[in-house]
């Protein structure tokens, strides 16, 4: 049975307090993870959610990750190769934003067989909704 | 609640032959402009139509050394991803951007980055059969726009955000507003019924005439 991680990030403000959430399905078990950052952005939380899933699955070789962020999916599957070649600058010669997290993500995906899927956020997808809820709970608890 | 108001300028009216030459986006969080923005001029790899040039004043000579769409796409996507995406006459701008995405990545659509809202549609609901161009709405809602001699994507996105915030002030839920509109419509119907004894002749516009009235908002005027 394949391992499937669902990730989501949320942020109130840009920058502002943010949270991330992961739902990982592995051999009939469901693992939930979340975390908080007092000053961050939505994109950073989307990246952190994926990083946290990958860290949890560090001993696994092959799995699926479903995100609702096209920024994360396109970044890791397409853009990152060119960014690295361009010395972490975009095609428009601007410094890549969130480069710290992109480099972390790149390291964690090395030599792995990962399928990146995308699902529309807030569209009623159960595991995506659960990940979104985990991210928001993290913010609520973090703010208190 | 994160919203991105955006506008595009183009080489003409119809994609995919015509291309995007400028994208402007401003960010609003909890009904306040944050000052974060995205702005890019783009090399369209073709000439600009005369009609389009008259609208924005940008010719190919000024654009040929700008980046290609694929070179700014990652920054644009990073900016709008996950927000509510608003534009005036959104189908026009969304159609153009999706055409640009098709050039570089067949699967991505702007609708996948966030929910699209057409502010023209909202304006038409609030002010039926009136001019609802961005200029007309700025004047109606008291948003200073006298400096708008030519269309510019970033300036227009900012005007749109300011206008939208006034247009929707005090009614954060549009559903509430539309129920009020329905109520007042029902009220008018009642009045009309009680008025009928005066036997006024009411000539209602035909469907054709109605559609002509909204055609005042032709593309370039929006």
mmCIF file of C-alpha atoms in Angstrom:
data_model
loop_
_atom_site.group_PDB
_atom_site.id
_atom_site.type_symbol
_atom_site.label_atom_id
_atom_site.label_comp_id
_atom_site.label_asym_id
_atom_site.label_seq_id
_atom_site.Cartn_x
_atom_site.Cartn_y
_atom_site.Cartn_z
ATOM 1 C CA UNK A 1 0.000 0.000 0.000
ATOM 2 C CA UNK A 2 1.372 3.398 -0.955
ATOM 3 C CA UNK A 3 2.128 6.206 1.443
ATOM 4 C CA UNK A 4 0.231 9.427 0.822
ATOM 5 C CA UNK A 5 0.876 12.789 2.499
ATOM 6 C CA UNK A 6 -1.516 15.748 2.269
ATOM 7 C CA UNK A 7 -0.070 19.147 3.137
ATOM 8 C CA UNK A 8 -1.446 22.658 3.609
ATOM 9 C CA UNK A 9 -0.330 26.029 4.923
ATOM 10 C CA UNK A 10 -2.278 29.020 6.200
ATOM 11 C CA UNK A 11 -1.334 32.562 7.152
ATOM 12 C CA UNK A 12 -3.193 35.542 8.585
ATOM 13 C CA UNK A 13 -1.373 38.505 7.100
ATOM 14 C CA UNK A 14 1.598 38.754 4.747
ATOM 15 C CA UNK A 15 3.692 38.533 6.781
ATOM 16 C CA UNK A 16 1.697 37.436 9.812
ATOM 17 C CA UNK A 17 1.087 34.476 12.126
ATOM 18 C CA UNK A 18 0.934 31.265 10.128
ATOM 19 C CA UNK A 19 0.566 27.537 10.511
ATOM 20 C CA UNK A 20 1.045 24.340 8.560
ATOM 21 C CA UNK A 21 -0.637 20.959 8.657
ATOM 22 C CA UNK A 22 0.056 17.433 7.293
ATOM 23 C CA UNK A 23 -2.074 14.344 7.108
ATOM 24 C CA UNK A 24 -0.049 11.228 6.334
ATOM 25 C CA UNK A 25 -1.701 7.938 5.440
ATOM 26 C CA UNK A 26 0.623 4.984 5.872
ATOM 27 C CA UNK A 27 -0.380 1.313 6.109
ATOM 28 C CA UNK A 28 -3.840 2.048 7.424
ATOM 29 C CA UNK A 29 -2.584 4.550 9.990
ATOM 30 C CA UNK A 30 -3.260 8.283 9.846
ATOM 31 C CA UNK A 31 -0.600 10.616 11.238
ATOM 32 C CA UNK A 32 -1.367 14.278 11.819
ATOM 33 C CA UNK A 33 1.318 16.945 12.187
ATOM 34 C CA UNK A 34 1.148 20.703 12.507
ATOM 35 C CA UNK A 35 3.193 23.718 13.509
ATOM 36 C CA UNK A 36 3.185 27.486 13.990
ATOM 37 C CA UNK A 37 5.307 30.482 13.027
ATOM 38 C CA UNK A 38 4.601 33.901 14.538
ATOM 39 C CA UNK A 39 5.687 35.888 11.471
ATOM 40 C CA UNK A 40 5.599 34.174 8.104
ATOM 41 C CA UNK A 41 3.804 34.035 4.743
ATOM 42 C CA UNK A 42 1.316 31.709 3.119
ATOM 43 C CA UNK A 43 3.898 30.386 0.656
ATOM 44 C CA UNK A 44 6.417 29.689 3.428
ATOM 45 C CA UNK A 45 3.807 27.708 5.342
ATOM 46 C CA UNK A 46 2.906 25.693 2.225
ATOM 47 C CA UNK A 47 6.609 24.872 1.831
ATOM 48 C CA UNK A 48 7.045 24.092 5.530
ATOM 49 C CA UNK A 49 4.103 21.670 5.415
ATOM 50 C CA UNK A 50 5.784 19.730 2.594
ATOM 51 C CA UNK A 51 9.172 19.844 4.364
ATOM 52 C CA UNK A 52 7.636 18.503 7.580
ATOM 53 C CA UNK A 53 5.946 15.642 5.706
ATOM 54 C CA UNK A 54 9.255 14.775 4.031
ATOM 55 C CA UNK A 55 11.114 14.905 7.328
ATOM 56 C CA UNK A 56 8.588 12.552 8.879
ATOM 57 C CA UNK A 57 8.961 10.203 5.890
ATOM 58 C CA UNK A 58 12.764 10.428 5.792
ATOM 59 C CA UNK A 59 13.170 6.648 5.889
ATOM 60 C CA UNK A 60 10.727 6.045 3.044
ATOM 61 C CA UNK A 61 11.787 5.976 -0.583
ATOM 62 C CA UNK A 62 8.553 6.248 -2.513
ATOM 63 C CA UNK A 63 5.347 8.159 -1.766
ATOM 64 C CA UNK A 64 2.735 10.651 -2.960
ATOM 65 C CA UNK A 65 2.387 14.223 -1.747
ATOM 66 C CA UNK A 66 -0.804 16.164 -2.415
ATOM 67 C CA UNK A 67 -0.685 19.948 -1.967
ATOM 68 C CA UNK A 68 -3.168 22.679 -2.864
ATOM 69 C CA UNK A 69 -0.294 25.031 -3.685
ATOM 70 C CA UNK A 70 0.699 25.289 -7.346
ATOM 71 C CA UNK A 71 3.644 27.348 -6.100
ATOM 72 C CA UNK A 72 5.000 24.307 -4.227
ATOM 73 C CA UNK A 73 4.125 21.730 -6.895
ATOM 74 C CA UNK A 74 5.467 23.704 -9.861
ATOM 75 C CA UNK A 75 8.448 24.924 -7.877
ATOM 76 C CA UNK A 76 9.677 21.476 -6.850
ATOM 77 C CA UNK A 77 8.793 19.658 -10.088
ATOM 78 C CA UNK A 78 9.819 22.312 -12.645
ATOM 79 C CA UNK A 79 11.343 25.589 -11.525
ATOM 80 C CA UNK A 80 13.907 24.457 -8.965
ATOM 81 C CA UNK A 81 16.299 22.908 -11.511
ATOM 82 C CA UNK A 82 16.613 26.229 -13.339
ATOM 83 C CA UNK A 83 16.844 28.243 -10.133
ATOM 84 C CA UNK A 84 19.752 26.103 -8.984
ATOM 85 C CA UNK A 85 21.470 26.399 -12.383
ATOM 86 C CA UNK A 86 21.016 30.199 -12.224
ATOM 87 C CA UNK A 87 22.665 30.351 -8.803
ATOM 88 C CA UNK A 88 19.266 30.648 -7.061
ATOM 89 C CA UNK A 89 17.973 33.410 -9.240
ATOM 90 C CA UNK A 90 14.732 33.311 -11.232
ATOM 91 C CA UNK A 91 14.704 33.431 -15.038
ATOM 92 C CA UNK A 92 14.076 37.156 -14.580
ATOM 93 C CA UNK A 93 17.359 37.355 -12.609
ATOM 94 C CA UNK A 94 15.623 38.092 -9.301
ATOM 95 C CA UNK A 95 16.751 36.291 -6.135
ATOM 96 C CA UNK A 96 14.504 33.266 -5.473
ATOM 97 C CA UNK A 97 12.191 33.981 -2.557
ATOM 98 C CA UNK A 98 12.153 31.516 0.363
ATOM 99 C CA UNK A 99 15.415 30.073 -0.901
ATOM 100 C CA UNK A 100 16.189 28.590 2.546
ATOM 101 C CA UNK A 101 13.053 26.444 2.425
ATOM 102 C CA UNK A 102 13.452 25.509 -1.254
ATOM 103 C CA UNK A 103 16.981 24.266 -0.594
ATOM 104 C CA UNK A 104 15.762 22.249 2.399
ATOM 105 C CA UNK A 105 12.981 20.757 0.285
ATOM 106 C CA UNK A 106 15.396 19.924 -2.501
ATOM 107 C CA UNK A 107 17.721 18.104 -0.097
ATOM 108 C CA UNK A 108 14.839 16.084 1.366
ATOM 109 C CA UNK A 109 13.580 14.991 -2.075
ATOM 110 C CA UNK A 110 17.002 13.826 -3.267
ATOM 111 C CA UNK A 111 17.130 10.214 -4.517
ATOM 112 C CA UNK A 112 13.450 9.680 -3.742
ATOM 113 C CA UNK A 113 10.586 8.670 -5.932
ATOM 114 C CA UNK A 114 7.959 11.266 -5.087
ATOM 115 C CA UNK A 115 4.794 11.952 -7.034
ATOM 116 C CA UNK A 116 3.520 15.482 -6.529
ATOM 117 C CA UNK A 117 -0.230 15.941 -6.889
ATOM 118 C CA UNK A 118 -2.340 19.058 -6.730
ATOM 119 C CA UNK A 119 -5.867 19.473 -5.416
ATOM 120 C CA UNK A 120 -7.928 22.672 -5.403
ATOM 121 C CA UNK A 121 -7.969 24.167 -1.894
ATOM 122 C CA UNK A 122 -11.278 24.554 -0.035
ATOM 123 C CA UNK A 123 -13.018 22.302 -2.535
ATOM 124 C CA UNK A 124 -14.220 19.724 -0.021
ATOM 125 C CA UNK A 125 -11.341 17.268 -0.482
ATOM 126 C CA UNK A 126 -11.401 15.500 2.941
ATOM 127 C CA UNK A 127 -7.670 15.122 3.649
ATOM 128 C CA UNK A 128 -6.921 18.599 2.295
ATOM 129 C CA UNK A 129 -9.629 20.039 4.547
ATOM 130 C CA UNK A 130 -8.113 18.155 7.478
ATOM 131 C CA UNK A 131 -4.633 19.533 6.723
ATOM 132 C CA UNK A 132 -6.134 23.036 6.437
ATOM 133 C CA UNK A 133 -7.840 22.574 9.795
ATOM 134 C CA UNK A 134 -4.569 21.425 11.401
ATOM 135 C CA UNK A 135 -2.810 24.524 10.042
ATOM 136 C CA UNK A 136 -5.512 26.818 11.398
ATOM 137 C CA UNK A 137 -5.579 25.094 14.798
ATOM 138 C CA UNK A 138 -1.816 25.672 14.990
ATOM 139 C CA UNK A 139 -2.354 29.405 14.369
ATOM 140 C CA UNK A 140 -5.175 29.634 16.921
ATOM 141 C CA UNK A 141 -3.077 27.876 19.551
ATOM 142 C CA UNK A 142 0.044 29.832 18.606
ATOM 143 C CA UNK A 143 -1.700 33.186 18.918
ATOM 144 C CA UNK A 144 -3.056 32.291 22.372
ATOM 145 C CA UNK B 1 -8.797 36.993 3.960
ATOM 146 C CA UNK B 2 -6.153 37.619 1.272
ATOM 147 C CA UNK B 3 -7.196 39.156 -2.023
ATOM 148 C CA UNK B 4 -5.157 39.990 -5.109
ATOM 149 C CA UNK B 5 -6.546 42.594 -7.501
ATOM 150 C CA UNK B 6 -4.968 42.350 -10.916
ATOM 151 C CA UNK B 7 -5.041 43.842 -14.387
ATOM 152 C CA UNK B 8 -3.328 43.050 -17.664
ATOM 153 C CA UNK B 9 -2.504 45.078 -20.751
ATOM 154 C CA UNK B 10 -2.299 43.225 -24.048
ATOM 155 C CA UNK B 11 -1.344 43.538 -27.712
ATOM 156 C CA UNK B 12 -4.979 43.228 -28.809
ATOM 157 C CA UNK B 13 -8.337 41.687 -28.048
ATOM 158 C CA UNK B 14 -8.139 37.970 -28.679
ATOM 159 C CA UNK B 15 -5.753 35.335 -27.331
ATOM 160 C CA UNK B 16 -3.853 33.225 -28.275
ATOM 161 C CA UNK B 17 -2.789 35.400 -31.259
ATOM 162 C CA UNK B 18 -2.584 38.409 -28.986
ATOM 163 C CA UNK B 19 -0.314 38.392 -25.979
ATOM 164 C CA UNK B 20 0.010 39.909 -22.513
ATOM 165 C CA UNK B 21 2.447 42.837 -22.272
ATOM 166 C CA UNK B 22 1.930 43.989 -18.682
ATOM 167 C CA UNK B 23 0.635 42.475 -15.436
ATOM 168 C CA UNK B 24 -0.099 44.488 -12.302
ATOM 169 C CA UNK B 25 -1.256 43.026 -8.979
ATOM 170 C CA UNK B 26 -1.902 44.589 -5.586
ATOM 171 C CA UNK B 27 -2.601 42.743 -2.350
ATOM 172 C CA UNK B 28 -5.436 43.396 0.097
ATOM 173 C CA UNK B 29 -5.626 41.645 3.465
ATOM 174 C CA UNK B 30 -8.640 42.112 5.705
ATOM 175 C CA UNK B 31 -9.892 44.940 3.468
ATOM 176 C CA UNK B 32 -6.648 46.947 3.586
ATOM 177 C CA UNK B 33 -4.050 47.474 0.861
ATOM 178 C CA UNK B 34 -0.822 45.969 2.223
ATOM 179 C CA UNK B 35 1.564 47.747 -0.163
ATOM 180 C CA UNK B 36 2.775 44.374 -1.507
ATOM 181 C CA UNK B 37 2.530 44.251 -5.264
ATOM 182 C CA UNK B 38 3.653 42.395 -8.359
ATOM 183 C CA UNK B 39 4.394 44.273 -11.571
ATOM 184 C CA UNK B 40 5.972 43.169 -14.833
ATOM 185 C CA UNK B 41 6.270 44.326 -18.421
ATOM 186 C CA UNK B 42 6.495 41.410 -20.830
ATOM 187 C CA UNK B 43 7.990 40.959 -24.281
ATOM 188 C CA UNK B 44 5.019 39.799 -26.370
ATOM 189 C CA UNK B 45 7.233 38.671 -29.292
ATOM 190 C CA UNK B 46 4.886 40.445 -31.688
ATOM 191 C CA UNK B 47 3.662 43.928 -32.654
ATOM 192 C CA UNK B 48 0.990 45.776 -30.646
ATOM 193 C CA UNK B 49 -2.328 46.488 -32.416
ATOM 194 C CA UNK B 50 -3.101 50.143 -33.006
ATOM 195 C CA UNK B 51 -6.312 50.014 -30.930
ATOM 196 C CA UNK B 52 -4.470 48.494 -27.987
ATOM 197 C CA UNK B 53 -1.622 51.028 -28.344
ATOM 198 C CA UNK B 54 -4.121 53.875 -28.053
ATOM 199 C CA UNK B 55 -5.332 52.381 -24.744
ATOM 200 C CA UNK B 56 -1.992 51.867 -22.978
ATOM 201 C CA UNK B 57 0.594 53.639 -25.122
ATOM 202 C CA UNK B 58 3.060 50.738 -25.091
ATOM 203 C CA UNK B 59 4.629 49.718 -28.392
ATOM 204 C CA UNK B 60 6.783 46.744 -29.310
ATOM 205 C CA UNK B 61 9.922 48.919 -29.293
ATOM 206 C CA UNK B 62 9.465 49.570 -25.579
ATOM 207 C CA UNK B 63 8.734 45.896 -24.847
ATOM 208 C CA UNK B 64 11.231 43.894 -26.874
ATOM 209 C CA UNK B 65 13.934 43.987 -24.180
ATOM 210 C CA UNK B 66 11.505 42.964 -21.393
ATOM 211 C CA UNK B 67 11.406 39.392 -20.019
ATOM 212 C CA UNK B 68 9.227 36.733 -21.629
ATOM 213 C CA UNK B 69 6.108 35.585 -19.774
ATOM 214 C CA UNK B 70 7.818 32.321 -18.846
ATOM 215 C CA UNK B 71 10.549 34.299 -17.111
ATOM 216 C CA UNK B 72 8.136 36.071 -14.754
ATOM 217 C CA UNK B 73 5.534 33.296 -14.401
ATOM 218 C CA UNK B 74 7.057 31.827 -11.227
ATOM 219 C CA UNK B 75 7.047 35.187 -9.432
ATOM 220 C CA UNK B 76 3.496 35.912 -10.601
ATOM 221 C CA UNK B 77 2.231 32.491 -9.461
ATOM 222 C CA UNK B 78 4.023 32.900 -6.123
ATOM 223 C CA UNK B 79 2.227 36.228 -5.632
ATOM 224 C CA UNK B 80 -1.344 35.169 -6.427
ATOM 225 C CA UNK B 81 -1.350 31.537 -5.237
ATOM 226 C CA UNK B 82 -3.972 30.875 -2.586
ATOM 227 C CA UNK B 83 -5.614 34.324 -2.733
ATOM 228 C CA UNK B 84 -9.027 35.365 -4.008
ATOM 229 C CA UNK B 85 -8.195 36.791 -7.447
ATOM 230 C CA UNK B 86 -10.213 39.820 -8.585
ATOM 231 C CA UNK B 87 -10.268 41.672 -11.902
ATOM 232 C CA UNK B 88 -12.626 44.033 -13.727
ATOM 233 C CA UNK B 89 -14.197 42.057 -16.559
ATOM 234 C CA UNK B 90 -12.231 39.063 -15.250
ATOM 235 C CA UNK B 91 -12.986 36.691 -18.165
ATOM 236 C CA UNK B 92 -10.866 38.935 -20.433
ATOM 237 C CA UNK B 93 -7.773 38.967 -18.189
ATOM 238 C CA UNK B 94 -8.205 35.352 -17.079
ATOM 239 C CA UNK B 95 -8.507 34.235 -20.708
ATOM 240 C CA UNK B 96 -5.296 36.049 -21.591
ATOM 241 C CA UNK B 97 -3.335 34.683 -18.644
ATOM 242 C CA UNK B 98 -4.553 31.141 -19.261
ATOM 243 C CA UNK B 99 -3.436 31.537 -22.864
ATOM 244 C CA UNK B 100 0.011 32.566 -21.594
ATOM 245 C CA UNK B 101 0.095 29.561 -19.222
ATOM 246 C CA UNK B 102 -0.715 27.353 -22.193
ATOM 247 C CA UNK B 103 2.411 28.625 -23.930
ATOM 248 C CA UNK B 104 4.585 27.422 -21.046
ATOM 249 C CA UNK B 105 2.667 24.703 -19.191
ATOM 250 C CA UNK B 106 -0.368 23.099 -20.699
ATOM 251 C CA UNK B 107 -2.055 22.086 -17.451
ATOM 252 C CA UNK B 108 -2.098 25.234 -15.305
ATOM 253 C CA UNK B 109 -5.108 27.543 -15.174
ATOM 254 C CA UNK B 110 -5.465 30.764 -13.174
ATOM 255 C CA UNK B 111 -8.600 29.281 -11.573
ATOM 256 C CA UNK B 112 -6.322 26.713 -9.908
ATOM 257 C CA UNK B 113 -4.422 29.406 -8.030
ATOM 258 C CA UNK B 114 -7.469 30.904 -6.358
ATOM 259 C CA UNK B 115 -11.128 31.727 -6.656
ATOM 260 C CA UNK B 116 -11.752 34.262 -9.438
ATOM 261 C CA UNK B 117 -14.115 37.178 -8.804
ATOM 262 C CA UNK B 118 -15.323 39.502 -11.559
ATOM 263 C CA UNK B 119 -15.766 42.981 -10.087
ATOM 264 C CA UNK B 120 -17.664 44.104 -13.212
ATOM 265 C CA UNK B 121 -20.297 41.459 -12.500
ATOM 266 C CA UNK B 122 -20.662 42.749 -8.933
ATOM 267 C CA UNK B 123 -20.871 46.363 -10.161
ATOM 268 C CA UNK B 124 -23.589 45.402 -12.649
ATOM 269 C CA UNK B 125 -25.591 43.768 -9.858
ATOM 270 C CA UNK B 126 -25.278 46.869 -7.686
ATOM 271 C CA UNK B 127 -25.780 49.403 -10.513
ATOM 272 C CA UNK B 128 -27.791 47.724 -13.257
ATOM 273 C CA UNK B 129 -27.831 49.396 -16.671
ATOM 274 C CA UNK B 130 -25.376 52.115 -15.708
ATOM 275 C CA UNK B 131 -21.883 52.651 -17.007
ATOM 276 C CA UNK B 132 -19.678 50.368 -14.968
ATOM 277 C CA UNK B 133 -16.295 50.996 -16.538
ATOM 278 C CA UNK B 134 -13.473 51.395 -14.014
ATOM 279 C CA UNK B 135 -13.431 55.173 -14.651
ATOM 280 C CA UNK B 136 -17.188 55.504 -14.166
ATOM 281 C CA UNK B 137 -17.045 53.450 -10.960
ATOM 282 C CA UNK B 138 -14.087 55.433 -9.582
ATOM 283 C CA UNK B 139 -16.033 58.626 -10.140
ATOM 284 C CA UNK B 140 -19.205 57.197 -8.612
ATOM 285 C CA UNK B 141 -17.468 55.855 -5.505
ATOM 286 C CA UNK B 142 -15.152 58.854 -5.120
ATOM 287 C CA UNK B 143 -11.814 57.254 -5.971
ATOM 288 C CA UNK B 144 -9.356 59.795 -7.366
ATOM 289 C CA UNK B 145 -8.563 58.750 -10.950
ATOM 290 C CA UNK B 146 -7.789 62.013 -12.743
ATOM 291 C CA UNK B 147 -4.196 60.846 -13.275
ATOM 292 C CA UNK B 148 -5.421 57.912 -15.372
ATOM 293 C CA UNK B 149 -4.805 59.197 -18.884
ATOM 294 C CA UNK B 150 -3.690 55.836 -20.236
ATOM 295 C CA UNK B 151 -4.364 52.361 -18.904
ATOM 296 C CA UNK B 152 -1.513 50.895 -16.849
ATOM 297 C CA UNK B 153 -1.845 47.480 -15.231
ATOM 298 C CA UNK B 154 -0.457 48.347 -11.783
ATOM 299 C CA UNK B 155 -2.209 51.709 -11.513
ATOM 300 C CA UNK B 156 -5.489 50.138 -12.653
ATOM 301 C CA UNK B 157 -5.175 47.227 -10.221
ATOM 302 C CA UNK B 158 -4.711 49.730 -7.381
ATOM 303 C CA UNK B 159 -7.645 51.887 -8.527
ATOM 304 C CA UNK B 160 -9.749 48.730 -8.779
ATOM 305 C CA UNK B 161 -8.839 47.664 -5.230
ATOM 306 C CA UNK B 162 -9.677 51.109 -3.818
ATOM 307 C CA UNK B 163 -12.924 51.276 -5.778
ATOM 308 C CA UNK B 164 -13.924 47.727 -4.752
ATOM 309 C CA UNK B 165 -13.333 48.493 -1.076
ATOM 310 C CA UNK B 166 -15.695 51.481 -1.330
ATOM 311 C CA UNK B 167 -18.219 49.615 -3.475
ATOM 312 C CA UNK B 168 -18.439 46.849 -0.885
ATOM 313 C CA UNK B 169 -17.995 48.998 2.245
ATOM 314 C CA UNK B 170 -20.370 48.096 5.039
ATOM 315 C CA UNK B 171 -21.623 45.019 3.243
ATOM 316 C CA UNK B 172 -18.946 42.415 3.582
ATOM 317 C CA UNK B 173 -21.467 39.784 2.612
ATOM 318 C CA UNK B 174 -22.779 40.445 -0.840
ATOM 319 C CA UNK B 175 -25.534 37.901 -0.289
ATOM 320 C CA UNK B 176 -26.980 40.271 2.266
ATOM 321 C CA UNK B 177 -26.946 43.062 -0.280
ATOM 322 C CA UNK B 178 -28.576 40.965 -2.968
ATOM 323 C CA UNK B 179 -31.367 39.992 -0.589
ATOM 324 C CA UNK B 180 -31.913 43.710 0.061
ATOM 325 C CA UNK B 181 -31.977 44.344 -3.667
ATOM 326 C CA UNK B 182 -34.549 41.598 -4.082
ATOM 327 C CA UNK B 183 -36.615 43.074 -1.301
ATOM 328 C CA UNK B 184 -36.609 46.537 -2.818
ATOM 329 C CA UNK B 185 -37.425 44.984 -6.168
ATOM 330 C CA UNK B 186 -40.440 43.277 -4.600
ATOM 331 C CA UNK B 187 -41.375 46.604 -3.009
ATOM 332 C CA UNK B 188 -41.283 48.310 -6.389
ATOM 333 C CA UNK B 189 -43.448 45.573 -7.868
ATOM 334 C CA UNK B 190 -45.990 46.252 -5.144
ATOM 335 C CA UNK B 191 -45.897 49.979 -5.759
ATOM 336 C CA UNK B 192 -46.299 49.387 -9.453
ATOM 337 C CA UNK B 193 -49.324 47.203 -8.763
ATOM 338 C CA UNK B 194 -50.970 49.862 -6.590
ATOM 339 C CA UNK B 195 -50.042 52.475 -9.174
ATOM 340 C CA UNK B 196 -51.655 50.678 -12.055
ATOM 341 C CA UNK B 197 -54.967 52.456 -11.661
ATOM 342 C CA UNK B 198 -53.290 55.564 -13.000
ATOM 343 C CA UNK B 199 -52.935 53.546 -16.198
ATOM 344 C CA UNK B 200 -49.492 54.748 -17.068
ATOM 345 C CA UNK B 201 -48.062 53.096 -20.129
ATOM 346 C CA UNK B 202 -44.770 51.483 -19.300
ATOM 347 C CA UNK B 203 -42.710 50.583 -22.291
ATOM 348 C CA UNK B 204 -40.246 47.935 -21.246
ATOM 349 C CA UNK B 205 -37.054 47.575 -23.270
ATOM 350 C CA UNK B 206 -36.850 44.438 -25.360
ATOM 351 C CA UNK B 207 -34.170 41.857 -24.643
ATOM 352 C CA UNK B 208 -32.229 43.236 -27.616
ATOM 353 C CA UNK B 209 -32.369 46.779 -26.336
ATOM 354 C CA UNK B 210 -31.303 45.613 -22.886
ATOM 355 C CA UNK B 211 -28.268 43.837 -24.246
ATOM 356 C CA UNK B 212 -27.314 46.961 -26.195
ATOM 357 C CA UNK B 213 -27.423 49.004 -23.030
ATOM 358 C CA UNK B 214 -24.818 46.880 -21.310
ATOM 359 C CA UNK B 215 -22.700 46.881 -24.448
ATOM 360 C CA UNK B 216 -21.750 50.409 -23.501
ATOM 361 C CA UNK B 217 -19.082 48.688 -21.434
ATOM 362 C CA UNK B 218 -17.072 47.671 -24.480
ATOM 363 C CA UNK B 219 -13.798 45.955 -23.742
ATOM 364 C CA UNK B 220 -11.443 48.876 -24.191
ATOM 365 C CA UNK B 221 -13.571 51.088 -22.057
ATOM 366 C CA UNK B 222 -13.369 48.791 -19.076
#
